Amino acid sequence: MSTVLKGYLRLARPANLPTAAADILAGIAIAGVLSNDFIGLEIVYKIIFLVFASVFLYAGGVVLNDVFDVNLDKVERPERPIPSGLIPLKSAALYGALLLILGIVLAYFSGFFSGIISMVLAFFIVLYDAFSKKDGFFGPLNMGLCRGLNLILGMSILGAFSQWWYAGIPLVYIFAITVISRGEVHGNNKNHIIWAGILYILVILAIVTIVMSKTDNIVQVIPFLALFAFLVFKPLIRAYNLNSPQNIKKAVIAGVLSLIVLDASLAVGFSVWWYGLLLLLLLPLSLLLSKLFAVT
């Protein structure tokens, strides 16, 4: 693989992309697709379009994030593709814009409502990259909103999303992760870690409450939530005890990749246990890619 091609791949954060697909797969479970005895080819095509739409939207977002952060990265992360000179700034901007456009087009192939949601999602992605991430509150809120919209994008597969408010779960969760990441460069963010831990607990309780009130699948959800809690709290506690940038970064990475397990927990609540296990297969893929490409 050429150095330049690898640079473009690095910009897209390949390890994070399966987490975007997981949002969609959880969303279609919430929408009730798996409750049908037979899933026709039309639904299969829609699922494929939505998964790739989400992946491209996410990739475009992280590419443009590096475009807008180029001056900061020259100081804090000079090894990244743009500040190092490997990828020209204009080329990276065009690359990110094309990825976003492709994501929107693919979403429209799935359905009109999906296309509309993808456009709203793209708007908030750019809003975060260009403006809101600079604010300590609206930045994490904007990032969480993007994840919530991504879940709704999955729910839109049948042309309706009456349970849109479930998007509050990834919103709160990603808000927590973004708050933790504020100390990734300089450390010293114990208060942020405490708040993140509280938000993690609220997310777990929210899933338990929703599943118990809407379905009778709580027994099959518990193992997934237990795995999720282990994966996110272990590095979070370590980052609190030794509040170094390295440990904080590990807590952020664990939080991002564990979104797959969170999505699997939600999906199992509205489908069957084996579907959750299939969704979990995205986790080793993310972990493998995280050894090759940066997550944050």
Coordinates of C-alpha atoms in Angstrom, one line a residue:
M1 CA 0.0 0.0 0.0
S2 CA 1.4 3.4 -1.0
T3 CA 2.1 6.0 1.7
V4 CA -0.4 8.4 0.3
L5 CA -3.2 5.9 0.1
K6 CA -2.5 4.9 3.7
G7 CA -2.7 8.6 4.5
Y8 CA -6.2 8.9 3.0
L9 CA -7.2 5.8 4.9
R10 CA -5.8 7.3 8.2
L11 CA -7.9 10.4 7.7
A12 CA -11.1 8.3 7.5
R13 CA -10.4 6.5 10.8
P14 CA -11.1 2.9 9.6
A15 CA -11.3 1.5 13.1
N16 CA -14.3 3.8 13.9
L17 CA -16.3 3.0 10.8
P18 CA -17.8 -0.3 12.1
T19 CA -19.3 1.6 15.0
A20 CA -21.3 3.7 12.5
A21 CA -22.5 0.5 10.9
A22 CA -23.5 -0.8 14.3
D23 CA -25.8 2.2 14.8
I24 CA -27.7 1.4 11.7
L25 CA -28.0 -2.3 12.6
A26 CA -29.4 -1.4 16.0
G27 CA -31.8 1.1 14.4
I28 CA -33.3 -1.4 12.0
A29 CA -33.8 -3.8 15.0
I30 CA -35.7 -1.1 16.9
A31 CA -37.7 -0.4 13.7
G32 CA -39.0 -4.0 13.9
V33 CA -37.5 -5.3 10.7
L34 CA -36.4 -8.5 12.3
S35 CA -39.8 -9.2 13.7
N36 CA -41.0 -10.1 10.2
D37 CA -40.9 -13.8 9.3
F38 CA -39.5 -13.0 5.9
I39 CA -37.1 -10.2 4.9
G40 CA -37.3 -9.5 1.2
L41 CA -34.6 -8.4 -1.1
E42 CA -35.9 -4.8 -1.1
I43 CA -35.2 -4.6 2.7
V44 CA -31.8 -6.2 2.3
Y45 CA -30.9 -3.6 -0.3
K46 CA -32.1 -0.8 2.0
I47 CA -30.0 -2.2 4.9
I48 CA -26.9 -2.3 2.7
F49 CA -27.5 1.3 1.4
L50 CA -28.0 2.6 4.9
V51 CA -24.9 0.8 6.3
F52 CA -22.7 2.3 3.7
A53 CA -24.4 5.7 3.8
S54 CA -23.6 5.8 7.6
V55 CA -20.0 4.7 7.0
F56 CA -19.4 7.3 4.4
L57 CA -21.0 10.0 6.4
Y58 CA -18.9 9.2 9.4
A59 CA -15.7 9.0 7.3
G60 CA -16.5 12.3 5.7
G61 CA -17.0 13.8 9.1
V62 CA -13.7 12.7 10.6
V63 CA -11.8 13.8 7.4
L64 CA -13.3 17.3 7.6
N65 CA -12.6 17.4 11.3
D66 CA -8.9 17.1 10.5
V67 CA -9.3 19.7 7.8
F68 CA -10.7 22.2 10.2
D69 CA -8.1 21.2 12.9
V70 CA -5.1 21.6 10.7
N71 CA -3.6 24.6 12.6
L72 CA -4.1 22.9 16.0
D73 CA -2.7 19.6 14.7
K74 CA 0.4 21.3 13.5
V75 CA 1.2 21.9 17.2
E76 CA -0.4 19.0 19.0
R77 CA -0.4 16.2 16.3
P78 CA 2.1 17.1 13.6
E79 CA 2.4 13.4 12.5
R80 CA -1.2 13.4 11.1
P81 CA -1.6 13.2 7.3
I82 CA -2.5 16.9 6.7
P83 CA -0.1 18.8 9.0
S84 CA 2.8 16.4 8.0
G85 CA 2.3 17.4 4.4
L86 CA 1.4 13.9 3.2
I87 CA -2.1 14.9 2.1
P88 CA -2.7 18.5 0.8
L89 CA -5.3 20.5 2.7
K90 CA -7.5 21.1 -0.4
S91 CA -7.3 17.4 -1.4
A92 CA -8.4 16.4 2.1
A93 CA -11.3 18.9 2.1
L94 CA -12.5 17.6 -1.3
Y95 CA -12.2 14.0 -0.1
G96 CA -14.2 14.7 3.0
A97 CA -16.9 16.6 1.1
L98 CA -17.2 13.8 -1.5
L99 CA -17.6 11.2 1.3
L100 CA -20.5 13.2 2.8
I101 CA -22.2 13.6 -0.5
L102 CA -21.9 9.9 -1.3
G103 CA -23.3 9.1 2.1
I104 CA -26.4 11.3 1.4
V105 CA -26.9 9.8 -2.0
L106 CA -26.8 6.2 -0.7
A107 CA -29.3 7.1 2.1
Y108 CA -31.7 8.4 -0.6
F109 CA -31.4 5.0 -2.4
S110 CA -32.9 3.5 0.8
G111 CA -35.8 5.9 1.0
F112 CA -36.9 9.6 0.9
F113 CA -37.0 9.9 4.7
S114 CA -33.6 8.3 5.1
G115 CA -32.2 10.8 2.6
I116 CA -33.7 13.7 4.6
I117 CA -32.2 12.4 7.8
S118 CA -28.8 11.9 6.2
M119 CA -28.9 15.6 5.1
V120 CA -29.7 16.7 8.6
L121 CA -26.9 14.5 9.9
A122 CA -24.4 15.9 7.4
F123 CA -25.4 19.4 8.5
F124 CA -24.7 18.7 12.2
I125 CA -21.4 16.8 11.3
V126 CA -20.1 19.9 9.5
L127 CA -21.4 22.2 12.3
Y128 CA -19.4 20.2 14.8
D129 CA -16.3 20.1 12.7
A130 CA -16.3 23.8 11.9
F131 CA -17.8 25.5 15.0
S132 CA -19.4 23.7 17.9
K133 CA -16.5 21.4 19.0
K134 CA -14.7 24.5 20.3
D135 CA -17.4 24.8 23.1
G136 CA -17.2 22.7 26.2
F137 CA -20.9 22.0 26.3
F138 CA -22.3 22.4 22.7
G139 CA -19.4 20.4 21.2
P140 CA -20.2 17.2 23.1
L141 CA -23.9 17.8 22.6
N142 CA -23.4 18.2 18.9
M143 CA -21.3 15.1 18.6
G144 CA -23.9 13.1 20.6
L145 CA -26.7 14.5 18.4
C146 CA -24.8 13.1 15.3
R147 CA -24.8 9.6 16.8
G148 CA -28.4 9.9 17.8
L149 CA -29.3 10.9 14.2
N150 CA -27.3 7.9 12.9
L151 CA -29.4 5.6 15.0
I152 CA -32.5 7.3 13.7
L153 CA -31.2 6.8 10.2
G154 CA -31.3 3.1 10.8
M155 CA -34.8 3.3 12.2
S156 CA -36.0 5.1 9.1
I157 CA -35.6 1.9 7.0
L158 CA -39.4 1.4 7.0
G159 CA -40.2 5.0 6.4
A160 CA -41.1 5.8 10.0
F161 CA -39.3 6.5 13.3
S162 CA -41.9 6.9 16.0
Q163 CA -39.3 5.7 18.6
W164 CA -36.9 8.5 17.6
W165 CA -36.4 9.5 21.3
Y166 CA -34.3 6.3 21.8
A167 CA -31.6 8.3 20.1
G168 CA -31.1 10.0 23.4
I169 CA -29.1 7.0 24.5
P170 CA -26.2 7.3 22.0
L171 CA -26.5 11.1 22.4
V172 CA -25.8 11.0 26.2
Y173 CA -23.2 8.3 25.7
I174 CA -21.2 10.1 23.1
F175 CA -21.6 13.3 25.1
A176 CA -19.8 11.5 27.9
I177 CA -17.0 10.2 25.7
T178 CA -16.4 13.7 24.1
V179 CA -16.2 15.2 27.6
I180 CA -13.5 12.7 28.5
S181 CA -11.6 13.5 25.4
R182 CA -11.1 17.1 26.5
G183 CA -8.2 15.9 28.6
E184 CA -6.6 13.6 25.9
V185 CA -3.7 15.9 25.2
H186 CA -2.9 17.5 28.6
G187 CA -4.6 15.2 31.1
N188 CA -6.0 16.5 34.4
N189 CA -9.7 15.9 33.8
K190 CA -10.8 13.9 36.8
N191 CA -14.1 15.9 37.1
H192 CA -14.9 15.1 33.5
I193 CA -14.3 11.4 34.2
I194 CA -16.6 11.4 37.2
W195 CA -19.4 13.0 35.1
A196 CA -18.7 10.5 32.3
G197 CA -19.1 7.6 34.7
I198 CA -22.4 9.0 35.9
L199 CA -23.6 9.3 32.3
Y200 CA -22.5 5.8 31.5
I201 CA -24.6 4.5 34.4
L202 CA -27.6 6.5 33.2
V203 CA -27.2 5.0 29.7
I204 CA -27.3 1.5 31.1
L205 CA -30.3 2.2 33.3
A206 CA -32.1 3.8 30.3
I207 CA -31.6 0.6 28.2
V208 CA -32.8 -1.6 31.0
T209 CA -35.9 0.6 31.5
I210 CA -36.8 0.7 27.8
V211 CA -36.4 -3.0 27.2
M212 CA -38.4 -3.9 30.3
S213 CA -41.2 -1.6 29.4
K214 CA -41.3 -2.4 25.7
T215 CA -40.3 -6.1 25.4
D216 CA -39.7 -9.2 27.4
N217 CA -36.1 -9.6 26.3
I218 CA -34.3 -8.2 29.3
V219 CA -32.7 -11.6 30.2
Q220 CA -30.9 -11.7 26.9
V221 CA -29.9 -8.1 27.1
I222 CA -28.1 -8.4 30.5
P223 CA -25.0 -10.2 29.3
F224 CA -24.5 -7.6 26.5
L225 CA -24.8 -4.8 29.0
A226 CA -22.5 -6.5 31.4
L227 CA -19.8 -6.8 28.7
F228 CA -20.4 -3.1 27.8
A229 CA -20.0 -2.0 31.4
F230 CA -16.8 -4.0 31.8
L231 CA -15.3 -2.6 28.6
V232 CA -16.0 1.1 29.4
F233 CA -15.6 1.3 33.2
K234 CA -12.3 -0.6 33.5
P235 CA -10.3 2.0 31.4
L236 CA -12.3 4.8 32.9
I237 CA -11.4 3.9 36.5
R238 CA -7.8 3.5 35.4
A239 CA -7.8 7.0 33.8
Y240 CA -9.3 8.4 37.0
N241 CA -6.6 6.8 39.3
L242 CA -3.8 7.8 37.0
N243 CA -5.0 10.8 35.2
S244 CA -2.5 10.8 32.4
P245 CA -3.1 11.7 28.7
Q246 CA -2.2 8.1 27.8
N247 CA -4.8 6.6 30.1
I248 CA -7.4 9.2 29.1
K249 CA -6.8 8.3 25.5
K250 CA -7.3 4.6 26.2
A251 CA -10.6 5.4 28.0
V252 CA -11.8 7.4 25.0
I253 CA -10.8 4.6 22.6
A254 CA -12.6 2.1 24.7
G255 CA -15.7 4.3 24.8
V256 CA -15.7 4.7 21.0
L257 CA -15.2 1.1 20.1
S258 CA -17.6 -0.1 22.9
L259 CA -20.4 1.7 21.1
I260 CA -20.7 -1.5 19.1
V261 CA -21.6 -3.4 22.3
L262 CA -24.0 -0.6 23.3
D263 CA -25.7 -1.0 19.9
A264 CA -25.8 -4.7 20.3
S265 CA -27.5 -4.4 23.7
L266 CA -30.2 -2.2 22.1
A267 CA -30.6 -4.5 19.1
V268 CA -31.0 -7.6 21.3
G269 CA -33.7 -5.8 23.2
F270 CA -35.8 -5.5 20.1
S271 CA -34.8 -8.7 18.3
V272 CA -33.1 -12.0 19.0
W273 CA -29.9 -13.0 20.8
W274 CA -28.1 -14.3 17.8
Y275 CA -28.6 -10.9 16.0
G276 CA -26.7 -9.3 18.9
L277 CA -23.9 -11.7 18.5
L278 CA -23.6 -11.0 14.8
L279 CA -23.5 -7.3 15.6
L280 CA -20.7 -8.0 18.1
L281 CA -18.6 -9.4 15.4
L282 CA -17.9 -5.8 14.4
L283 CA -16.0 -5.3 17.6
P284 CA -13.0 -7.5 16.8
L285 CA -12.9 -5.9 13.4
S286 CA -12.7 -2.5 15.0
L287 CA -10.0 -3.7 17.5
L288 CA -8.0 -5.1 14.6
L289 CA -8.2 -1.9 12.6
S290 CA -7.3 0.1 15.8
K291 CA -3.9 -1.6 15.8
L292 CA -3.3 -0.3 12.3
F293 CA -5.0 3.1 12.4
A294 CA -5.6 5.8 15.1
V295 CA -9.1 5.9 16.7
T296 CA -8.8 9.5 17.9

